[in-house]
Amino acid sequence: MNQTSGTKTTRNAQVTKMVLAALLLALGLVLPFVTGQIPEIGNMLLPMHLPVLICGLVCGWKWGLAVGFILPLLRSLLFQMPPLLPTLRTGGALCMAFELATYGLVAGLVYARLPRRTWALYAALIAAMAAGRMVWALASVVIYSLFSDIQFTFELFLAGGFVSAWPGMLLQLALIPLLVKALERTRLIPGGVAAE
């Protein structure tokens, strides 16, 4: 009977992660509408990044990776925003897919290996942001050279990755730890977090 109850608990945990990942994917599709009415603000607050980082932290790296990669591409196909390929104003959904997939992957991997303390959330977020920005830059170099007449320069990297993004990065550091800790306290997340 213990083996059956253990299997049932594992199955319940997997279903819970899948449902949370689907909800966070849906939130990522809708959240840019809240900030998107003023494009300059929407671009600075990085609304699609929030649900992906949360997904990696609460559902684990596999779901974070999947939601991160799918979200910008699906949003581009459904709403044509962000555009699929790079433009003068944006790196496009294709570049963002690699960036957000890295966010979900790294946030989940780092947080799963650290003790459940608030500082661990910040460590996971900062590691994910740094790795995501680097992957975004590498993907941008390749994708811009293949699909755009625009050359991805170091100035574009600094402007898109840091100068215009710092308000969103601060929002992520302020809001995400509060939300993750609240979810952990509700025991909605099996075992506190996905330990995979």
Tab-separated table of C-alpha atoms in Angstrom:
chain	number	residue	atom	x	y	z
A	1	MET	CA	0.000	0.000	0.000
A	2	ASN	CA	2.926	2.378	0.653
A	3	GLN	CA	4.239	1.836	-2.862
A	4	THR	CA	0.788	2.612	-4.302
A	5	SER	CA	0.399	5.757	-2.221
A	6	GLY	CA	3.961	6.837	-3.200
A	7	THR	CA	3.146	6.344	-6.880
A	8	LYS	CA	-0.095	8.263	-6.464
A	9	THR	CA	1.715	11.127	-4.707
A	10	THR	CA	4.310	11.276	-7.486
A	11	ARG	CA	1.570	11.280	-10.123
A	12	ASN	CA	-0.287	14.039	-8.263
A	13	ALA	CA	2.908	16.093	-8.070
A	14	GLN	CA	3.477	15.675	-11.816
A	15	VAL	CA	-0.095	16.698	-12.606
A	16	THR	CA	0.208	19.707	-10.296
A	17	LYS	CA	3.416	20.816	-12.056
A	18	MET	CA	1.805	20.370	-15.469
A	19	VAL	CA	-1.277	22.404	-14.467
A	20	LEU	CA	0.865	25.161	-12.931
A	21	ALA	CA	3.056	25.245	-16.052
A	22	ALA	CA	-0.050	25.559	-18.251
A	23	LEU	CA	-1.399	28.370	-16.068
A	24	LEU	CA	1.929	30.184	-16.204
A	25	LEU	CA	2.045	29.753	-19.991
A	26	ALA	CA	-1.440	31.280	-20.210
A	27	LEU	CA	-0.374	34.108	-17.901
A	28	GLY	CA	2.625	34.736	-20.144
A	29	LEU	CA	0.322	35.038	-23.156
A	30	VAL	CA	-1.984	37.527	-21.407
A	31	LEU	CA	0.347	39.589	-19.189
A	32	PRO	CA	1.893	41.589	-22.064
A	33	PHE	CA	-1.580	42.966	-22.842
A	34	VAL	CA	-1.543	44.685	-19.447
A	35	THR	CA	1.743	46.472	-20.123
A	36	GLY	CA	1.594	46.469	-23.917
A	37	GLN	CA	-0.703	49.449	-24.245
A	38	ILE	CA	2.427	51.582	-23.823
A	39	PRO	CA	5.159	49.712	-25.713
A	40	GLU	CA	8.036	51.563	-24.027
A	41	ILE	CA	6.778	50.446	-20.596
A	42	GLY	CA	5.973	46.907	-21.758
A	43	ASN	CA	9.470	46.483	-23.182
A	44	MET	CA	11.010	47.697	-19.922
A	45	LEU	CA	8.918	45.500	-17.579
A	46	LEU	CA	9.560	42.239	-19.459
A	47	PRO	CA	6.120	40.748	-18.746
A	48	MET	CA	6.749	37.374	-20.414
A	49	HIS	CA	9.850	36.774	-18.302
A	50	LEU	CA	7.952	36.712	-14.994
A	51	PRO	CA	5.856	33.559	-15.563
A	52	VAL	CA	8.796	31.693	-17.108
A	53	LEU	CA	11.081	32.370	-14.152
A	54	ILE	CA	8.313	31.399	-11.726
A	55	CYS	CA	7.680	28.226	-13.728
A	56	GLY	CA	11.319	27.170	-13.515
A	57	LEU	CA	11.365	27.814	-9.772
A	58	VAL	CA	8.079	26.114	-8.841
A	59	CYS	CA	7.636	23.460	-11.542
A	60	GLY	CA	11.277	22.544	-12.150
A	61	TRP	CA	13.745	23.013	-14.941
A	62	LYS	CA	12.005	20.782	-17.498
A	63	TRP	CA	8.739	22.725	-17.367
A	64	GLY	CA	10.610	26.032	-17.135
A	65	LEU	CA	12.581	25.167	-20.259
A	66	ALA	CA	9.465	24.092	-22.176
A	67	VAL	CA	7.298	27.059	-21.165
A	68	GLY	CA	10.190	29.450	-21.820
A	69	PHE	CA	10.774	28.176	-25.331
A	70	ILE	CA	7.120	27.849	-26.321
A	71	LEU	CA	5.778	31.113	-24.854
A	72	PRO	CA	7.339	33.745	-27.174
A	73	LEU	CA	6.828	31.603	-30.273
A	74	LEU	CA	3.187	30.870	-29.431
A	75	ARG	CA	2.532	34.524	-28.582
A	76	SER	CA	4.112	35.567	-31.867
A	77	LEU	CA	1.978	33.101	-33.833
A	78	LEU	CA	-1.240	34.057	-32.022
A	79	PHE	CA	-0.823	37.829	-31.695
A	80	GLN	CA	2.108	38.714	-33.996
A	81	MET	CA	3.820	40.255	-30.979
A	82	PRO	CA	6.676	39.947	-30.523
A	83	PRO	CA	7.414	39.558	-34.222
A	84	LEU	CA	8.933	36.188	-35.037
A	85	LEU	CA	12.110	37.606	-36.582
A	86	PRO	CA	14.307	40.529	-35.484
A	87	THR	CA	13.377	44.126	-36.293
A	88	LEU	CA	14.953	47.457	-35.371
A	89	ARG	CA	12.814	47.583	-32.202
A	90	THR	CA	13.030	43.979	-30.997
A	91	GLY	CA	15.137	40.866	-31.303
A	92	GLY	CA	12.032	38.888	-32.129
A	93	ALA	CA	10.342	35.842	-30.669
A	94	LEU	CA	12.934	33.454	-32.051
A	95	CYS	CA	15.775	35.078	-30.073
A	96	MET	CA	13.506	35.414	-27.048
A	97	ALA	CA	12.604	31.701	-27.160
A	98	PHE	CA	16.229	30.754	-26.483
A	99	GLU	CA	16.548	33.422	-23.787
A	100	LEU	CA	13.377	32.446	-21.920
A	101	ALA	CA	14.100	28.719	-22.235
A	102	THR	CA	17.438	29.407	-20.553
A	103	TYR	CA	15.697	31.387	-17.787
A	104	GLY	CA	13.375	28.513	-16.972
A	105	LEU	CA	16.147	25.922	-17.224
A	106	VAL	CA	18.723	27.737	-15.084
A	107	ALA	CA	16.249	29.032	-12.484
A	108	GLY	CA	14.919	25.507	-11.971
A	109	LEU	CA	18.320	23.796	-11.888
A	110	VAL	CA	19.944	26.280	-9.505
A	111	TYR	CA	17.005	26.537	-7.105
A	112	ALA	CA	16.554	22.757	-6.922
A	113	ARG	CA	20.144	22.353	-5.757
A	114	LEU	CA	20.095	25.016	-3.040
A	115	PRO	CA	18.504	25.026	0.407
A	116	ARG	CA	14.986	26.470	0.558
A	117	ARG	CA	16.013	29.928	1.707
A	118	THR	CA	15.146	33.330	0.327
A	119	TRP	CA	18.759	33.958	-0.703
A	120	ALA	CA	18.558	30.829	-2.875
A	121	LEU	CA	15.707	32.385	-4.862
A	122	TYR	CA	17.832	35.459	-5.528
A	123	ALA	CA	20.824	33.312	-6.495
A	124	ALA	CA	18.676	31.302	-8.914
A	125	LEU	CA	17.124	34.446	-10.404
A	126	ILE	CA	20.436	36.239	-10.887
A	127	ALA	CA	22.060	33.133	-12.402
A	128	ALA	CA	19.076	32.696	-14.748
A	129	MET	CA	19.103	36.361	-15.786
A	130	ALA	CA	22.842	36.307	-16.516
A	131	ALA	CA	22.717	33.012	-18.436
A	132	GLY	CA	19.569	34.060	-20.311
A	133	ARG	CA	21.123	37.333	-21.432
A	134	MET	CA	24.222	35.509	-22.690
A	135	VAL	CA	22.165	32.942	-24.602
A	136	TRP	CA	19.978	35.748	-25.994
A	137	ALA	CA	23.116	37.516	-27.257
A	138	LEU	CA	24.479	34.355	-28.895
A	139	ALA	CA	21.107	33.506	-30.453
A	140	SER	CA	20.754	37.097	-31.636
A	141	VAL	CA	24.133	37.071	-33.372
A	142	VAL	CA	23.148	33.958	-35.316
A	143	ILE	CA	19.498	34.852	-35.991
A	144	TYR	CA	20.212	38.463	-36.978
A	145	SER	CA	22.916	37.300	-39.405
A	146	LEU	CA	20.587	34.722	-40.981
A	147	PHE	CA	17.282	36.624	-41.098
A	148	SER	CA	18.000	40.339	-40.884
A	149	ASP	CA	19.934	43.108	-42.569
A	150	ILE	CA	20.597	44.521	-39.107
A	151	GLN	CA	23.867	43.549	-37.473
A	152	PHE	CA	23.615	42.577	-33.798
A	153	THR	CA	26.226	44.777	-32.140
A	154	PHE	CA	27.514	45.137	-28.601
A	155	GLU	CA	25.509	48.379	-28.375
A	156	LEU	CA	22.308	46.460	-29.208
A	157	PHE	CA	23.243	43.871	-26.593
A	158	LEU	CA	23.722	46.521	-23.897
A	159	ALA	CA	20.594	48.446	-24.898
A	160	GLY	CA	18.302	45.421	-25.155
A	161	GLY	CA	19.819	43.304	-22.421
A	162	PHE	CA	20.440	45.863	-19.706
A	163	VAL	CA	19.751	49.551	-20.366
A	164	SER	CA	16.084	49.202	-21.304
A	165	ALA	CA	15.576	46.013	-19.254
A	166	TRP	CA	16.720	47.136	-15.793
A	167	PRO	CA	13.202	48.080	-14.554
A	168	GLY	CA	11.960	44.587	-15.454
A	169	MET	CA	14.965	42.973	-13.815
A	170	LEU	CA	14.285	44.911	-10.600
A	171	LEU	CA	10.610	43.938	-10.785
A	172	GLN	CA	11.614	40.281	-11.153
A	173	LEU	CA	13.929	40.470	-8.139
A	174	ALA	CA	11.277	42.214	-6.034
A	175	LEU	CA	8.173	40.252	-7.033
A	176	ILE	CA	9.202	36.680	-7.869
A	177	PRO	CA	10.667	35.706	-4.460
A	178	LEU	CA	7.472	36.938	-2.767
A	179	LEU	CA	5.266	34.936	-5.138
A	180	VAL	CA	7.346	31.758	-4.916
A	181	LYS	CA	7.491	31.895	-1.113
A	182	ALA	CA	3.717	32.452	-1.013
A	183	LEU	CA	3.173	29.414	-3.274
A	184	GLU	CA	5.485	27.319	-1.100
A	185	ARG	CA	3.594	28.356	2.046
A	186	THR	CA	0.275	27.269	0.505
A	187	ARG	CA	1.783	23.818	-0.060
A	188	LEU	CA	0.416	24.006	-3.584
A	189	ILE	CA	3.854	23.011	-4.771
A	190	PRO	CA	4.600	19.380	-3.865
A	191	GLY	CA	7.700	19.180	-1.685
A	192	GLY	CA	8.191	22.957	-1.739
A	193	VAL	CA	9.699	22.876	-5.228
A	194	ALA	CA	10.481	20.435	-7.978
A	195	ALA	CA	13.691	18.785	-6.866
A	196	GLU	CA	14.479	17.258	-10.233
